[in-house]
XYZ file of C-alpha atoms in Angstrom:
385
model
C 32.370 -69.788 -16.739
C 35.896 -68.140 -16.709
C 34.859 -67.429 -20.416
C 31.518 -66.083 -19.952
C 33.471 -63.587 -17.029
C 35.722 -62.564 -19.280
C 33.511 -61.334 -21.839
C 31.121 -59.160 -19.240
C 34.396 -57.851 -18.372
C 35.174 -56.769 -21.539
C 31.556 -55.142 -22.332
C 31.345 -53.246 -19.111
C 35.309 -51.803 -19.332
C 35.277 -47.991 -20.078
C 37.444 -47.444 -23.143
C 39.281 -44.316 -23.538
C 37.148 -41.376 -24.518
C 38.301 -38.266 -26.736
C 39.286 -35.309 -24.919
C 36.396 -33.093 -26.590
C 34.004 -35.230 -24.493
C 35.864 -35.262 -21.378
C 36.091 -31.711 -21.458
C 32.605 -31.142 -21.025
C 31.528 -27.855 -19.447
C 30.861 -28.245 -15.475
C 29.796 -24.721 -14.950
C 26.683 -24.014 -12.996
C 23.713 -22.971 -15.670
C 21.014 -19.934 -14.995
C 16.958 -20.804 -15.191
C 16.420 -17.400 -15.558
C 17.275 -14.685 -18.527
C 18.797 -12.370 -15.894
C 20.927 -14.557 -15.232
C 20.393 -14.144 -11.441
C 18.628 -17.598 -10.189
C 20.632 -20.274 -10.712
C 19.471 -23.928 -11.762
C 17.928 -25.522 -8.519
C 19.413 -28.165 -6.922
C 18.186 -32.141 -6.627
C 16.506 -30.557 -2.965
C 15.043 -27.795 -4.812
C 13.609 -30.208 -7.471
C 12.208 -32.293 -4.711
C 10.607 -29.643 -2.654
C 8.394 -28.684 -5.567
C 6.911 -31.994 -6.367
C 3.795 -30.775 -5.727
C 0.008 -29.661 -7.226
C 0.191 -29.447 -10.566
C 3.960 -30.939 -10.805
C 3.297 -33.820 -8.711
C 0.263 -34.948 -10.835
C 2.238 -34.785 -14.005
C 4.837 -36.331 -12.727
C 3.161 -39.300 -10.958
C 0.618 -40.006 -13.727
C 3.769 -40.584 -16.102
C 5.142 -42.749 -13.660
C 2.570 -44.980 -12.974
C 1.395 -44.996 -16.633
C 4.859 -46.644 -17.513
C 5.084 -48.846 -14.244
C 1.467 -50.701 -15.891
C 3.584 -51.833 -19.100
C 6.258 -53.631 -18.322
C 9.406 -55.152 -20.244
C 8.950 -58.824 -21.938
C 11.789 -60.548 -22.831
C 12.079 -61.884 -26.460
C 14.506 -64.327 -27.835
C 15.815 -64.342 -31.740
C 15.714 -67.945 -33.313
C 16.655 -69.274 -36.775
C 14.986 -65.507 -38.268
C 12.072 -65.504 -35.653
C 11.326 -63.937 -32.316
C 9.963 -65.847 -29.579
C 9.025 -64.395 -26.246
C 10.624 -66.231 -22.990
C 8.180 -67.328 -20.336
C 10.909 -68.408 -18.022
C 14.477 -66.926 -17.190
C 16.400 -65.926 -14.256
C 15.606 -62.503 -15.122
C 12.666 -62.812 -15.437
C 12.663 -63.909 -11.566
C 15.035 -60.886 -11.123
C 12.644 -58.607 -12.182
C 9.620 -60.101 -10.995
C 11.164 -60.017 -7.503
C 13.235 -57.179 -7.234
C 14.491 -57.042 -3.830
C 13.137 -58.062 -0.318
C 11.625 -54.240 -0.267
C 10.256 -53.251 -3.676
C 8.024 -55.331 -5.671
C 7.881 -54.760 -10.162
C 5.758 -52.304 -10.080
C 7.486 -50.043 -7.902
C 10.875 -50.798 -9.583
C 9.766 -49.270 -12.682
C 6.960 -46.703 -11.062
C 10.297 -45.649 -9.260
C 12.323 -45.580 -12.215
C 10.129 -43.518 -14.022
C 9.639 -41.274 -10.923
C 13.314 -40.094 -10.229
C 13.824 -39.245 -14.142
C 10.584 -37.103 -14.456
C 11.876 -35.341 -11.065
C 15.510 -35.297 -11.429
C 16.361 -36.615 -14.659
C 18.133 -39.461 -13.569
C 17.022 -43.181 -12.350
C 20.252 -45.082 -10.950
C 20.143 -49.236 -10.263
C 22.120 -50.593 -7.949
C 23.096 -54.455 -9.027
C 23.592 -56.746 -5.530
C 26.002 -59.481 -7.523
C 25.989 -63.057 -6.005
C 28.748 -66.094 -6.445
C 28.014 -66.538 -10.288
C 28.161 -62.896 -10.888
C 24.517 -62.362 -11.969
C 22.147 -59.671 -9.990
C 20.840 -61.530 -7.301
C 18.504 -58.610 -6.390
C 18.186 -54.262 -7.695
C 17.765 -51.673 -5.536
C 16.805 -48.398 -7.007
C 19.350 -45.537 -5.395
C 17.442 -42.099 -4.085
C 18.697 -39.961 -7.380
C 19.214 -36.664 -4.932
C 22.117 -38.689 -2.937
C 24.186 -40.375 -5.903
C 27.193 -38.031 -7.963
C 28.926 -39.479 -10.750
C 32.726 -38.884 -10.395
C 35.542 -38.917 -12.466
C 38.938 -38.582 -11.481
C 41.556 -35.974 -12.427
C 43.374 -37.014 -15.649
C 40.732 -39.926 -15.694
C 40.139 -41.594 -19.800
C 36.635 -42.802 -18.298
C 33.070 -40.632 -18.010
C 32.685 -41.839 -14.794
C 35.025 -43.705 -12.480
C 32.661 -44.173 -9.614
C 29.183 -43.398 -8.542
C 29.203 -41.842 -4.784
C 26.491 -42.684 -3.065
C 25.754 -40.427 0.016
C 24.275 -42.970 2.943
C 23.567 -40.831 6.216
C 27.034 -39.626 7.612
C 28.794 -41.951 4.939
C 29.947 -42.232 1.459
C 29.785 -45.347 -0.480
C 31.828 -45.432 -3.659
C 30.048 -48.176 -6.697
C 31.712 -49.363 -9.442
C 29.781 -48.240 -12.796
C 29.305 -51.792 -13.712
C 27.282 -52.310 -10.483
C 25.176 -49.054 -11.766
C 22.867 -48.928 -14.155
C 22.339 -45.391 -15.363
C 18.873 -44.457 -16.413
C 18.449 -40.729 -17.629
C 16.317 -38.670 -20.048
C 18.693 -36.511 -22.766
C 20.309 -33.270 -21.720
C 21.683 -31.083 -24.515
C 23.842 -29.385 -22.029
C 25.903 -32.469 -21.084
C 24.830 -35.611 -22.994
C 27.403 -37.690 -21.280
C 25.788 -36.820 -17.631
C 22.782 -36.479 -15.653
C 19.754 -36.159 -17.605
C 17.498 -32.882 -17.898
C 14.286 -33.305 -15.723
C 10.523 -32.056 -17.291
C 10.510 -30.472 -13.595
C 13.714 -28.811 -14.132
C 12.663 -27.443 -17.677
C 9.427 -26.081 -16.148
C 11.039 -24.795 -12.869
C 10.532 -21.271 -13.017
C 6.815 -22.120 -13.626
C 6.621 -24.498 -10.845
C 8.486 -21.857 -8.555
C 6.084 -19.262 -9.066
C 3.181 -20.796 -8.467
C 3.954 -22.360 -5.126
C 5.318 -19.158 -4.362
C 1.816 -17.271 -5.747
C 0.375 -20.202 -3.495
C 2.544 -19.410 0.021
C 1.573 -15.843 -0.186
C -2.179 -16.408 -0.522
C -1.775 -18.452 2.073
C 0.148 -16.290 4.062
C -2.612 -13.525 4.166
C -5.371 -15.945 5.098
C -3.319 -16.937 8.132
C -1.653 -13.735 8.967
C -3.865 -10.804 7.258
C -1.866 -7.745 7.821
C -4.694 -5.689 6.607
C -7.568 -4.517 8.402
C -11.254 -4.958 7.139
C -12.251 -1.210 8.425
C -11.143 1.593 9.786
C -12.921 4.035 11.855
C -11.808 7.995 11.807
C -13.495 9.637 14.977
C -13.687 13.423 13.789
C -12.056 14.615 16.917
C -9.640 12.851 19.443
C -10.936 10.555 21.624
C -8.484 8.719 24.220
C -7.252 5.280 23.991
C -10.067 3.769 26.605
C -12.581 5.517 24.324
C -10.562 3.882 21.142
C -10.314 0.215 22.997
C -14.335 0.598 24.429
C -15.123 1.311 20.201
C -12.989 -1.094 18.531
C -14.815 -3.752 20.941
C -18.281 -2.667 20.508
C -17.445 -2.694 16.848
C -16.452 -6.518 16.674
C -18.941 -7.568 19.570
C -21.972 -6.277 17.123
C -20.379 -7.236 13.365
C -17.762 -10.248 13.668
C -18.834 -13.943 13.431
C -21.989 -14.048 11.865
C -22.608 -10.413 12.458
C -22.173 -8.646 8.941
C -25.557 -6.953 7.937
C -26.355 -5.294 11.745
C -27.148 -1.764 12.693
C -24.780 0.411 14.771
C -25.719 3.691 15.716
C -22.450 6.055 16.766
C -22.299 8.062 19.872
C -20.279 10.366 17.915
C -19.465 11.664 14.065
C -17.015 9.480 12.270
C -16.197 7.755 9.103
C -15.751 4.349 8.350
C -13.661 2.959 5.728
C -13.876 -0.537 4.037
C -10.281 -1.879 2.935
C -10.898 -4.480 0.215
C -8.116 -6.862 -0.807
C -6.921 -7.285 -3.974
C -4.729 -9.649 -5.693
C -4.960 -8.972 -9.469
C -1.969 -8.237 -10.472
C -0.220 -11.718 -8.733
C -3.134 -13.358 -10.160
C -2.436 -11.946 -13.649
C 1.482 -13.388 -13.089
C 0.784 -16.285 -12.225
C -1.952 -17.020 -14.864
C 0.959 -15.809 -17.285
C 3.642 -17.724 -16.154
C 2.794 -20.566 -14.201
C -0.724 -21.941 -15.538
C -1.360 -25.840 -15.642
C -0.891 -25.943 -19.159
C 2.766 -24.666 -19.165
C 3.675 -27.407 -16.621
C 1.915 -29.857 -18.696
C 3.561 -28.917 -21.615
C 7.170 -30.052 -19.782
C 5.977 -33.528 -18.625
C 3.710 -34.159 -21.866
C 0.728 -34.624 -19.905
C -2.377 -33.518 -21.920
C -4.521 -30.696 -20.302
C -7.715 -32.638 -20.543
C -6.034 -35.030 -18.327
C -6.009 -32.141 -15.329
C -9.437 -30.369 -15.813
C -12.999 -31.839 -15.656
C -13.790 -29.216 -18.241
C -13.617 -31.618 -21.399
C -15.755 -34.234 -23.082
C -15.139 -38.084 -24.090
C -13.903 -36.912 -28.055
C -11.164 -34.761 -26.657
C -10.431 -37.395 -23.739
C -10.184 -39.945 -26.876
C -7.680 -37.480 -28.946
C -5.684 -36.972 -25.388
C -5.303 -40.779 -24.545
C -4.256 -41.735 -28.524
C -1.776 -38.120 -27.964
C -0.234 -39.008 -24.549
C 0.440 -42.462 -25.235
C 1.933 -42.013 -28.599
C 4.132 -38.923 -27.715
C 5.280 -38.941 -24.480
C 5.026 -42.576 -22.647
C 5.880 -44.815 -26.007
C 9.662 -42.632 -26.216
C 10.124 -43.151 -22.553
C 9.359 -47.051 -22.036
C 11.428 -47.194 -25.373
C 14.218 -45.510 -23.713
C 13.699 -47.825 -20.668
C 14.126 -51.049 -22.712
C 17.263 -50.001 -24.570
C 18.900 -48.909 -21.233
C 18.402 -52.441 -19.900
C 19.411 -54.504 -23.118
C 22.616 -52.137 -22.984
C 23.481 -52.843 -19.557
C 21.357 -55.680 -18.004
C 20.969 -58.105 -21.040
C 24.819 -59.338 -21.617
C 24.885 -60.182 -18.002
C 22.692 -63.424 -18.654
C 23.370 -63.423 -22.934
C 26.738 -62.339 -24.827
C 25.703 -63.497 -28.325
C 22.907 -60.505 -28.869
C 19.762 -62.980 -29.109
C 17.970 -61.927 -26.476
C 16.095 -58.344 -25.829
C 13.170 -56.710 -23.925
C 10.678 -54.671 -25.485
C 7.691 -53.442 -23.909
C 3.887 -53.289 -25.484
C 3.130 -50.059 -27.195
C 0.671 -48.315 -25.044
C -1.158 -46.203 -28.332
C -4.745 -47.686 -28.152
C -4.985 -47.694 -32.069
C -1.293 -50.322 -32.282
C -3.535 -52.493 -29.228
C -6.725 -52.726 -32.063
C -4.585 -53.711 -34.856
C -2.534 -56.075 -33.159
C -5.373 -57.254 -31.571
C -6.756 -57.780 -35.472
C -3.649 -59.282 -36.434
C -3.768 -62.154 -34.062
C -7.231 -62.650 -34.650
C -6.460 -63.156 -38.276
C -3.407 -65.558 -37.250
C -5.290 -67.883 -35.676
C -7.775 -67.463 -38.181
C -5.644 -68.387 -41.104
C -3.286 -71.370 -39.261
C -0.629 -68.544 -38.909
C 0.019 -69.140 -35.277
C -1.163 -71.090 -32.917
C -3.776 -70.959 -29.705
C -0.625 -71.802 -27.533
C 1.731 -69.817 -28.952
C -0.474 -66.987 -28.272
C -1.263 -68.185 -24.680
C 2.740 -68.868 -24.141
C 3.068 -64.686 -25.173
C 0.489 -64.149 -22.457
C 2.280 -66.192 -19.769
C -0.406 -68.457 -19.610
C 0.246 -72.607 -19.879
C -0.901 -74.363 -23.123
C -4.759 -75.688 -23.236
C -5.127 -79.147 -22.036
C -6.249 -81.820 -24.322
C -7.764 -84.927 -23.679
């Protein structure tokens, strides 16, 4: 045991790192080419999780959350997959609040929003996870210390009115690549499409605002001579007692000469900004969602091309970049010696038909057995009398 301690100590200890990466840049960065808005904060990113954002952003989620890691072993030159392990368990129950499915829904969630997915690892007595608990991105900072060799010395986690300083070996640090500082929080799709995401919900507040508060009257009536504010008060009700609610198409007949003027609203040209900057298909673009996945405008052939598109391109990478993250951080904790790994199924429908093919053709040809293909499945081996 002392043995097997040692050695996780040793693979989680942050060796020195050169001073070019140290020195990374911490100034704050611009979303804008004026150089006047600067990048929003993990609030900012949260408060516009909505519309077209928030379907983007939870249909990549729960895509990945439906395929989860298996774990595989490596024996004599062959790969097995592993039915039964204690993390296995671990993953299968989580913690007393979150189930699977919402430890990797959630994963997937924080790093389409902010970028960054952090686990927090509750050890027990033998120094294994006893359960995870996945850490609200918006309230954890990595932190290094002046003069520090490591990355990060600590991860502070803001709880309420306190601060709660982790270890990075009790962290496990899930984030999608950022070219501006590859050694730190990830770049989110919502923070790459931001100014688009802006716009519209702010395109969207002000049509709302003038439904709710129009500042603009419908008419305006111009008596040709002066009339005195009982006069204007008697008119203006007459006027709304004969044409408002239901009233539009009736006769009134004036007691006097005036003009009436019709003011009609117009909104083209925030309409024509918005459908140039913030349109469905430049969010999309960010979070790799297809557009025939947001629109009812589109036919089974595209829908076919979309599914084959969306799986290959954008939630293969990320459930790839999922499963290296944990056989980084998570496998050595239960194996030192490198034979075991997770791997998740590849979600492109035309990989399912020709693996599906290929174990047809296995069992076919005496390649593999019924029960070895039931043990891949989870499921026990077929009785036999």
């Amino acid at each position: 045991m002392r043995n097997l301690i040692n050695r996780l100590t040793n693979w989680f200890s942050r060796k020195s790192t050169p001073d070019a990466v140290r020195g990374m840049s911490t100034q704050p960065s611009f979303i804008d080419a004026y150089r006047q808005v600067r990048s929003p904060s993990s609030s900012e990113l949260l408060g516009e999780l909505k519309g077209t954002a928030y379907a983007c952003v939870n249909l990549n989620a729960s895509t990945c959350a439906t395929y989860p890691p298996r774990l595989y072993q490596k024996v004599d030159g062959r790969v097995e997959e592993v039915s039964e392990h204690p993390l296995l368990t671990l993953l299968r129950s989580v913690n007393p609040t979150h189930n699977a499915h919402d430890l990797w829904e959630l994963t997937t969630l924080y790093q389409e929003v902010q970028g960054s997915a952090y686990w927090y690892l509750e050890m027990n007595e033998s120094e294994l996870p006893s359960a995870i608990w996945i850490l609200p991105t918006q309230h954890v900072h990595p932190v290094r210390e002046s003069g520090s060799t490591n990355l990060v010395d600590y991860y502070q986690v803001q709880t309420g009115t306190e601060v709660q300083r982790l270890h990075p070996r009790e962290v496990i640090h899930f984030c999608y690549p950022n070219p501006r500082d590859p050694y730190g929080p990830g770049l989110s799709p919502l923070h790459a499409a931001f100014e688009h995401v802006a716009l519209s919900s702010e395109y969207l507040a002000y049509k709302r605002s003038l439904w709710n508060n129009n500042a603009l009257p419908s008419v305006i009536l111009s008596p040709d001579e002066i009339i005195s504010e009982e006069e204007r008060e008697r008119l203006e009700a007459l006027w709304m007692q004969r044409f408002s609610r239901g009233g539009n198409g009736r006769v009134l007949v004036a007691e006097s000469s005036m003009s009436v003027d019709l003011v009609h609203q117009s909104l083209g040209d925030l309409a024509t900004l918005a459908e140039a900057g913030a349109t469905k298909e430049e969010i999309a673009n960010a979070f790799g969602v297809p557009m025939s996945y947001l629109t009812t405008q589109t036919n089974l052939a595209n829908l076919q091309a979309a599914e084959h598109q969306y799986a290959s391109k954008t939630i293969h990478p990320r459930l790839k970049r999922r499963d290296e993250k944990i056989n980084e951080k998570l496998i050595p904790l239960y194996d030192a010696s490198g034979s075991l790994f997770v791997a998740s199924d590849d979600p492109t429908p035309r990989n399912q038909e020709h693996q599906l093919r290929q174990q047809e053709l296995d069992l076919k040809w005496g390649v593999r057995t019924i029960d070895e293909v039931r043990a891949e499945r989870g499921l026990p081996p077929l009785k036999r009398e």
